[in-house]
Short mmCIF file of C-alpha atoms in Angstrom, two decimals:
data_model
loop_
_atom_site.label_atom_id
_atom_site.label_comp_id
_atom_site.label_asym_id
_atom_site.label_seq_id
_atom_site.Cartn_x
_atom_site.Cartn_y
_atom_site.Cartn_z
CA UNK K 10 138.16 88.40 125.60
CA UNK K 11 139.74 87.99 122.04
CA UNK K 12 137.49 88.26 118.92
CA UNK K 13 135.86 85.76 117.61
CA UNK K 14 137.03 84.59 114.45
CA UNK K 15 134.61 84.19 112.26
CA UNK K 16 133.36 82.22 108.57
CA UNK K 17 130.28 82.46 106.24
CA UNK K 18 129.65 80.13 103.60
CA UNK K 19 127.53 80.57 101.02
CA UNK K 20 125.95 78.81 98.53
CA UNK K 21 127.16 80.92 95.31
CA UNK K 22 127.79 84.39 94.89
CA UNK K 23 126.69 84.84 91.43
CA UNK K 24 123.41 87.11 92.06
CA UNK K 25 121.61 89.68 93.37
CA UNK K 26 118.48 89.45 95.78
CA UNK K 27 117.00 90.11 98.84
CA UNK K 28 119.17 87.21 100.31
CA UNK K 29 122.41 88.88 99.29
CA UNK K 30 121.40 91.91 101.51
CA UNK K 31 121.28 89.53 104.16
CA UNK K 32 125.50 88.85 103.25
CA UNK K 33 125.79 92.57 103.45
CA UNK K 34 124.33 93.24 106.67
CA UNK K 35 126.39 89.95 108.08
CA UNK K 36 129.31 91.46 106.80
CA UNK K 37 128.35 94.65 108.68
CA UNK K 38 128.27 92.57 111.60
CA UNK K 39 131.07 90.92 111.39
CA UNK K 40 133.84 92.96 108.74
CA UNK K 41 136.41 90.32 109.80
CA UNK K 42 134.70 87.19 108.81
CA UNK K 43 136.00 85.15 105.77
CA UNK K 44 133.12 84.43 103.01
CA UNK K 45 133.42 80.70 102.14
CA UNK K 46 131.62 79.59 98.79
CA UNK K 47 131.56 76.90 95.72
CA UNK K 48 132.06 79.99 93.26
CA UNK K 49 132.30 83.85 92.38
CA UNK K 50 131.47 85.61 90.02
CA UNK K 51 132.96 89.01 90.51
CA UNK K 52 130.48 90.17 87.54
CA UNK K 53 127.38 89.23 88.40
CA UNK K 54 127.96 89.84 92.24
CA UNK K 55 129.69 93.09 92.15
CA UNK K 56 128.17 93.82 95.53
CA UNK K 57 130.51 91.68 96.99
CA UNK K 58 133.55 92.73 95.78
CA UNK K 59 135.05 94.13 99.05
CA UNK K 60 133.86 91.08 100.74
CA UNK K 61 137.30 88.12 101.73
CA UNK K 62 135.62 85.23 100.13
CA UNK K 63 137.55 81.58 99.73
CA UNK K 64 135.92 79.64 96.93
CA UNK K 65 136.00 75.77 96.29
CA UNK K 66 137.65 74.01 94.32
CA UNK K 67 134.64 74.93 91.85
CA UNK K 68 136.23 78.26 91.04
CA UNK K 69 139.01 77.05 88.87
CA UNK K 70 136.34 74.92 86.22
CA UNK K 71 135.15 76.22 83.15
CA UNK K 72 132.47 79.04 83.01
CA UNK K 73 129.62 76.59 81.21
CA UNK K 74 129.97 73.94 84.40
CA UNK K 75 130.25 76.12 87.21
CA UNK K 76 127.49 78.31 86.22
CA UNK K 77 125.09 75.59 85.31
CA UNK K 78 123.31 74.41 88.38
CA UNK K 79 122.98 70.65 87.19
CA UNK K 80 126.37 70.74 84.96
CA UNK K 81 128.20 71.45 88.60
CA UNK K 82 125.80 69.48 90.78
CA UNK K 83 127.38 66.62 91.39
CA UNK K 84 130.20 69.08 92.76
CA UNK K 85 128.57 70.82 95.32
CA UNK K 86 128.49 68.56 98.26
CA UNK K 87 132.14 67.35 98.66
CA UNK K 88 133.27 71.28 97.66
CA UNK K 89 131.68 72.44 101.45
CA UNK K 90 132.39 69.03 103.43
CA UNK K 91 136.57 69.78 102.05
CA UNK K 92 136.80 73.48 103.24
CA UNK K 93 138.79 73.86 106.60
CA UNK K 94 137.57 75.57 109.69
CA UNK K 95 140.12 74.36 112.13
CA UNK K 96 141.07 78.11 112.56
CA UNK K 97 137.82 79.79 113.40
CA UNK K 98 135.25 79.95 116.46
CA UNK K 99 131.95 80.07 114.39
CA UNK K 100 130.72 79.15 111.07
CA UNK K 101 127.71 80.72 110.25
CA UNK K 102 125.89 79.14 106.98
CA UNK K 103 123.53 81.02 105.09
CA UNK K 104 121.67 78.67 102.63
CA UNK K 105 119.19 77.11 100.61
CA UNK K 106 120.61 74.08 99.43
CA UNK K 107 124.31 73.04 100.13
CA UNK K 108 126.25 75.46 102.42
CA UNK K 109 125.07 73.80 105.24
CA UNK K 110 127.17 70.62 104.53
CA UNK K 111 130.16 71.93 105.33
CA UNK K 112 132.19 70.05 108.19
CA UNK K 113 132.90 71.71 111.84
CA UNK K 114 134.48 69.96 114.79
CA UNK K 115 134.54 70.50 117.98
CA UNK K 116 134.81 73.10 119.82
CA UNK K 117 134.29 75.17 116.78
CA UNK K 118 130.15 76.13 116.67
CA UNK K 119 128.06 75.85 113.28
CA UNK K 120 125.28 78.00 112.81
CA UNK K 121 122.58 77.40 109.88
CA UNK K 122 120.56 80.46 109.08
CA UNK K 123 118.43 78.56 106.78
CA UNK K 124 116.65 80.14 103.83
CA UNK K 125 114.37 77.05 103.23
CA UNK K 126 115.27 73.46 103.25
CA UNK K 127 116.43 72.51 99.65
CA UNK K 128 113.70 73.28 97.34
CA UNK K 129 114.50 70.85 94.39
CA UNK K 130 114.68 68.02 96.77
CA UNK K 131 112.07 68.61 99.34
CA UNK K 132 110.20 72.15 99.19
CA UNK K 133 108.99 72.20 95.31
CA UNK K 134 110.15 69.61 93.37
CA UNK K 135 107.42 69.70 90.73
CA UNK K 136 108.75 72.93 89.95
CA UNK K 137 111.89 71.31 88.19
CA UNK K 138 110.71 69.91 85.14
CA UNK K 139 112.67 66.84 83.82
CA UNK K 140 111.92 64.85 80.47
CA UNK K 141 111.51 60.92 81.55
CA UNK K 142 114.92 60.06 80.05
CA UNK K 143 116.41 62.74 82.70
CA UNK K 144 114.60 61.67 84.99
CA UNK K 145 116.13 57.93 85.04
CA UNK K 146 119.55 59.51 84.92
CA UNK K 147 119.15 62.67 87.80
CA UNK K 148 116.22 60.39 90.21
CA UNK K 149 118.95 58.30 91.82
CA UNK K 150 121.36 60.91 92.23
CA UNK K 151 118.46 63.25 94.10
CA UNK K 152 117.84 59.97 95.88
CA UNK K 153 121.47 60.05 97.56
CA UNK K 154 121.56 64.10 97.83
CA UNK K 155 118.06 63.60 99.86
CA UNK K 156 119.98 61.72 102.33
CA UNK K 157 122.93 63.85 102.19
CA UNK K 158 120.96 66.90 102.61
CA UNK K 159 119.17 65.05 106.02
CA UNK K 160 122.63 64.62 107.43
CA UNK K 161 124.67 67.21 106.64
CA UNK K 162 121.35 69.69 108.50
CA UNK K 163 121.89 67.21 111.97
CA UNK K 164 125.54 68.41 111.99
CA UNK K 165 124.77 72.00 112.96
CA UNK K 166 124.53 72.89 116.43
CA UNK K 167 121.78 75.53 115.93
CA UNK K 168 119.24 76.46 113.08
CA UNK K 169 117.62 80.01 112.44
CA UNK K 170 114.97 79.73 110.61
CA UNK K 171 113.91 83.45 108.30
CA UNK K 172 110.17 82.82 108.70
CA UNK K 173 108.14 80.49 110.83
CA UNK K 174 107.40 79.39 106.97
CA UNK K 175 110.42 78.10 106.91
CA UNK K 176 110.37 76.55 110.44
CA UNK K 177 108.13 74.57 109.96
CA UNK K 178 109.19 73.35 106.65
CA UNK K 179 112.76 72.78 109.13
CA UNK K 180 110.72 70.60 111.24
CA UNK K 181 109.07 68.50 108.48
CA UNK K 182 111.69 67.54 106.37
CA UNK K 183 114.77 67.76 108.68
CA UNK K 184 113.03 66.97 112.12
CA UNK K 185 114.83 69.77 113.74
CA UNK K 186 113.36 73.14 115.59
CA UNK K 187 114.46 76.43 114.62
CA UNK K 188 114.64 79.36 116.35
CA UNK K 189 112.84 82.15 113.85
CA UNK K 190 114.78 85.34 112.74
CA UNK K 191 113.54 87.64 109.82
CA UNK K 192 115.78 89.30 107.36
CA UNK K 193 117.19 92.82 108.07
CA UNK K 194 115.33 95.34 106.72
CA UNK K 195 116.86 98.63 106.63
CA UNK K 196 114.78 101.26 106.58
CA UNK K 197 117.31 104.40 107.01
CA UNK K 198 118.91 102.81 103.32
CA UNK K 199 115.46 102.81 101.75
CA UNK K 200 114.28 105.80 103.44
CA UNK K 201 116.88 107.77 101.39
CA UNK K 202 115.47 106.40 98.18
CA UNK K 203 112.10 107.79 99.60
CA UNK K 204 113.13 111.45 99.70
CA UNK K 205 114.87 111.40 96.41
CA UNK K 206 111.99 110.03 94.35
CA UNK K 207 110.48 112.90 95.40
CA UNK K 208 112.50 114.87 93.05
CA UNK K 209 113.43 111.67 90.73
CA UNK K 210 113.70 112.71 86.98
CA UNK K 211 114.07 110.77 84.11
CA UNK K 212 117.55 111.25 82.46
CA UNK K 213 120.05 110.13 79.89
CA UNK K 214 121.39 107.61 82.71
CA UNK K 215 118.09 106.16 83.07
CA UNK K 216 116.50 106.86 79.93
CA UNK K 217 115.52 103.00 79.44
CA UNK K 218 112.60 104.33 81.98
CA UNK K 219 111.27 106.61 79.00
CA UNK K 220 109.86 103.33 78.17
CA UNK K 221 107.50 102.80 80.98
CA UNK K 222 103.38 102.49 80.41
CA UNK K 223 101.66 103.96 82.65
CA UNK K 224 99.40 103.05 84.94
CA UNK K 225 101.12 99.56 85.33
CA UNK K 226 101.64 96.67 88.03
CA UNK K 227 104.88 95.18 89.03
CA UNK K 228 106.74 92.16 89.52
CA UNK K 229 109.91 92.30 91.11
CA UNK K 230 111.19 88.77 90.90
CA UNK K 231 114.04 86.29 90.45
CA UNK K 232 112.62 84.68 86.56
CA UNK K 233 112.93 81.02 87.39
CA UNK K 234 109.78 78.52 87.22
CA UNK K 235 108.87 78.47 90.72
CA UNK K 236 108.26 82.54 90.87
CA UNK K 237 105.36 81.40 88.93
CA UNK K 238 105.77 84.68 86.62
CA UNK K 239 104.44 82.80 84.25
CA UNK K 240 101.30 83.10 85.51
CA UNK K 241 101.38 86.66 85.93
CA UNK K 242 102.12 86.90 81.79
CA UNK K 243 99.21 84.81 81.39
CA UNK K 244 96.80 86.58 83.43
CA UNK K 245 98.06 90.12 81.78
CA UNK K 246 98.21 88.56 78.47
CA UNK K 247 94.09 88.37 78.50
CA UNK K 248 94.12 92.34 80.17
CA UNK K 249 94.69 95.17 78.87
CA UNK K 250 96.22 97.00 82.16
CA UNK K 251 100.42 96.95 81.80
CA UNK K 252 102.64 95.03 84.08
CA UNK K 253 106.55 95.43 84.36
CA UNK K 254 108.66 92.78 85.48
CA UNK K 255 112.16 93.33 87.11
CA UNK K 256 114.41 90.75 87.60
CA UNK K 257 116.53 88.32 85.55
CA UNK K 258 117.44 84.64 85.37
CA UNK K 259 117.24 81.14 83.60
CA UNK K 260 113.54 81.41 82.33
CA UNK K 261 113.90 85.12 81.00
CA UNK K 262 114.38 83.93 77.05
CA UNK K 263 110.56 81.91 77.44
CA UNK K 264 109.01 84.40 79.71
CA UNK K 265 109.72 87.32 77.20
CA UNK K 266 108.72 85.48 74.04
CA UNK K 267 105.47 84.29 76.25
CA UNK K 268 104.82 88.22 76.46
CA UNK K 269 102.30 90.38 74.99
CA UNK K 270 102.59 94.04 74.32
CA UNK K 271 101.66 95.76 77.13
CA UNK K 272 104.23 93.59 78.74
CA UNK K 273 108.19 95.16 79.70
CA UNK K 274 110.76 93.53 81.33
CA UNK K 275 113.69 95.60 82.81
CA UNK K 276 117.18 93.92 84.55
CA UNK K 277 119.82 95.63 86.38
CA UNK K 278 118.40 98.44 88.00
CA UNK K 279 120.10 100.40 90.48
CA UNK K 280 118.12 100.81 93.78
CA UNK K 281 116.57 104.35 93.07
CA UNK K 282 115.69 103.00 89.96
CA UNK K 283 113.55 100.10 91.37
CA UNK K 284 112.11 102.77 94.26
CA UNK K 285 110.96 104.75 91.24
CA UNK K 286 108.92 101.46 89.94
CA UNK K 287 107.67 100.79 93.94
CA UNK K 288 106.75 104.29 93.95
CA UNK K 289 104.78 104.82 90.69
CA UNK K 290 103.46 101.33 90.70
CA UNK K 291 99.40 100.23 91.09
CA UNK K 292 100.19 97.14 92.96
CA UNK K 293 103.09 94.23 93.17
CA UNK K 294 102.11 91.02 92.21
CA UNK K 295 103.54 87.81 94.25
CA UNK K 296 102.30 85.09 92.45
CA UNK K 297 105.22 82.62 93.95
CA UNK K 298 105.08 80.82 97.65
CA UNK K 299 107.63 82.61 99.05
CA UNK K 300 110.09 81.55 102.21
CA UNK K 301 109.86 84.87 103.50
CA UNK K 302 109.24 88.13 100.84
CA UNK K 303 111.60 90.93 101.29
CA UNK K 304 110.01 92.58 97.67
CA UNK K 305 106.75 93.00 99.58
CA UNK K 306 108.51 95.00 102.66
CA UNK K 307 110.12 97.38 99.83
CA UNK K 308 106.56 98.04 97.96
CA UNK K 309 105.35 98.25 100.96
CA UNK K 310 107.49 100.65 102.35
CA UNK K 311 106.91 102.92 99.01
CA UNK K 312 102.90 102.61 100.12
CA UNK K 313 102.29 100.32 97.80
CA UNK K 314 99.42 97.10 97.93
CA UNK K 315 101.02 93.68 98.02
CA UNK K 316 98.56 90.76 95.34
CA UNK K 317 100.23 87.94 97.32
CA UNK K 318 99.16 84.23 96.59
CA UNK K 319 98.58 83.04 100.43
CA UNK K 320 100.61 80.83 101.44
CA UNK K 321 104.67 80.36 101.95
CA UNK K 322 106.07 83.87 103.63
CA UNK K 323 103.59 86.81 102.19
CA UNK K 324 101.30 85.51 105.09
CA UNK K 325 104.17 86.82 107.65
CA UNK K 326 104.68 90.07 105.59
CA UNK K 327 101.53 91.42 104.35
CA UNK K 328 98.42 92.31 105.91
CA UNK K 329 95.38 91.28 104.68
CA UNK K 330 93.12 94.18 103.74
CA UNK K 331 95.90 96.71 105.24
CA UNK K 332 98.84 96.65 102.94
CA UNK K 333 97.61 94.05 100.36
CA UNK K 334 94.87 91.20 99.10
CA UNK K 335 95.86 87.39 98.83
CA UNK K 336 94.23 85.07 96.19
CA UNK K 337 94.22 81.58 97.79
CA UNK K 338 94.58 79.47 94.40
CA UNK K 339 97.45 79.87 92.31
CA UNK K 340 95.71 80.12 88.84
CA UNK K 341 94.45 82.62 86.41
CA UNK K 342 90.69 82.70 87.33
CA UNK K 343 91.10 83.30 91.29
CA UNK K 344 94.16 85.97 90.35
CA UNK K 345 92.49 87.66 87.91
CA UNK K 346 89.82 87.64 90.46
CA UNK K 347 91.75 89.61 93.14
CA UNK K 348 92.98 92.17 90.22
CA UNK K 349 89.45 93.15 89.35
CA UNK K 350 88.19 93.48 93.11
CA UNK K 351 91.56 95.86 93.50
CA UNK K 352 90.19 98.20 91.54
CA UNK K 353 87.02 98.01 93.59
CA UNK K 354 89.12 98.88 97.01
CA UNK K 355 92.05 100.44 95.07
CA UNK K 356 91.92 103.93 96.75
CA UNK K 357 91.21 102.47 100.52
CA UNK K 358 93.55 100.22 100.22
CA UNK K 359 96.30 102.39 98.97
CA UNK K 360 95.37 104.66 102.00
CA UNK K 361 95.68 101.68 104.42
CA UNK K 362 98.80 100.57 102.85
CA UNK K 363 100.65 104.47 103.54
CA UNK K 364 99.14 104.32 106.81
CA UNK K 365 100.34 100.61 108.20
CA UNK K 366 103.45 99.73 106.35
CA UNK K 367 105.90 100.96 108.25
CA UNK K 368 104.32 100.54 111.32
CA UNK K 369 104.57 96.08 109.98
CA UNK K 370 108.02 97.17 108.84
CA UNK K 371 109.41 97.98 112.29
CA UNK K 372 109.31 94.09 113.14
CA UNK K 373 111.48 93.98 110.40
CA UNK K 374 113.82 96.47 111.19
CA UNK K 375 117.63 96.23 110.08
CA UNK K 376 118.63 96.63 113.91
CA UNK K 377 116.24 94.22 115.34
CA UNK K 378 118.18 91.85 113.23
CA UNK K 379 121.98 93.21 114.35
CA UNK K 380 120.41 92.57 117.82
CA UNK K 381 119.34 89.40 118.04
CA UNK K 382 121.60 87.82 116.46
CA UNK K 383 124.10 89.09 118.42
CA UNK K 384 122.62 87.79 121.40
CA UNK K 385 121.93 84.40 119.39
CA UNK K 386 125.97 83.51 119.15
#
């Protein structure tokens, strides 16, 4: 039999995040496939620089519309329907919003692995904050991409869903079942970061870590307004315990100046770097709904407790009591709540969370994934 030839599309590769490990292992998979995408940026997404990616039509405008998300907008859906798959066997689609529009005939076979259904249309939208003006001018626009996005998810011949979150979120606003896959985790990469944090030192490479209070929670998170970091700030604002938040993104400018003292923020860490911070940390905080978690697998793997607001993916990933607490409402009083009974159950729990995490993190496991999705196409 001769080798499948084989595409990915994208959304944009213009980040790093537990989705982008996803494109890694895929490209593990399958180091033939063509990347298809509306845009790289070989800066921010470095990680992908040995990837063969084909951008849109996208690539060629200037820097302040293609990396604005409403600037290039109206862009997005006719940049995936005009790419050409005549040539290949399979297009797989990894997205969350328009990568899954992109046209397939017969007899070539689309696969969606979906990351959630689009979350500014049908998953958060309250999350998006528009003044009244913008919305008269964006509401009829969403109207029409609403209807697009419907469509464009009935084309595929199959949908893998990474959480049964996310299924049933599939099911809801698309009317289609989903067979359930979880991201790759892959312990034998992280397990390396394990054994040198053992002997981990603080040095003139790293020295930015000089800077860390200790004892301190985390946040490892993407900074846009549905992480709900905010709420985190405001919680730790009132404390007096430190938290340190990792990540970068469109709200980082309001989040910092929102800040109190024994608040730091750190971006672009390398991976031992951010095992260090899992490592040394009290507790991560997940204040978000999340489609599936992959931060909570890595503090848990490190053996440490997951604060996870219950609901969206943390319910798949953490276990109750074991490796982490929930706090059912997503507001300062019930958070702050399940910060101050931590401290009550902090030692048991950090025991539990050594002793179970990696026996959750199995179902997980990088090769699980390479399996079955193997046997899926």
């Amino acid at each position: 039999m001769k080798e499948k030839k084989i595409a990915i599309v994208y959304d944009w590769f213009d980040k790093w995040g537990g989705v982008e490990r996803v494109l890694l292992v895929l490209n593990e998979i399958f180091p033939n496939a063509l990347f298809f995408t509306s845009y790289f940026d070989k800066e921010k997404a470095s990680w992908a620089k040995n990837f063969k990616i084909k951008t849109s039509f996208l690539q060629k405008m200037p820097s302040f519309i293609k990396r604005s998300r409403i600037l290039s907008l109206p862009f997005y859906p006719f940049a995936f329907e005009t790419f050409d798959f005549s040539d290949f066997d399979l297009v797989i689609s990894v997205t969350s919003s328009f990568a899954k529009g992109v046209i397939v005939k017969t007899p070539v076979k689309h696969i969606i692995y979906l990351l959630t259904p689009t979350r500014f249309l049908w998953v958060m939208p309250e999350n998006y904050h528009f003044s009244a003006i913008k919305k008269m001018i964006v509401m009829p626009y969403f109207n029409y991409l609403k209807k697009w996005d419907f469509i464009a998810t009935q084309r595929a011949d199959k949908i893998i869903s990474i959480s049964e979150t996310v299924r049933k979120r599939c099911l809801k606003y698309y009317q289609r079942e989903s067979e359930v896959l979880y991201p790759p985790f892959d312990l034998e990469y992280w397990r390396k970061f394990k054994i040198q944090n053992l002997n981990f030192k603080i040095t003139n490479q790293n020295s930015k870590l000089i800077k860390i209070k200790k004892p301190f929670f985390l946040v490892v998170s993407r900074l846009e307004s549905y992480k709900k970091v905010d709420l985190v700030i405001k919680v730790f604002n009132k404390r007096k315990e430190n938290l340190i938040i990792i990540g970068e993104g469109t709200e980082e400018k309001k989040l910092k100046k929102k800040a109190g003292k024994n608040i730091t923020f750190f971006k672009k860490l390398t991976d031992e770097e951010l095992a260090y911070f899992y490592s040394h940390a009290l507790a991560l905080i997940m204040p978000q709904e999340e489609d599936f978690g992959y931060v909570s697998l890595e503090a848990q793997f490190f053996g440490t407790p997951v604060l996870a607001y219950k609901k969206g993916g943390a319910i798949e990933t953490v276990i109750e009591a074991k490796t982490g607490l929930f706090f059912k409402e997503q507001n300062e009083e019930d958070l702050n709540r399940t910060i101050d009974y931590f401290f009550l159950v902090k030692k048991k729990l950090k025991y539990q969370t050594q002793i179970e995490s990696l026996k959750n993190i199995r179902k997980f496991d990088k090769i699980n994934f390479i399996n079955k999705f193997k046997k899926i196409i």
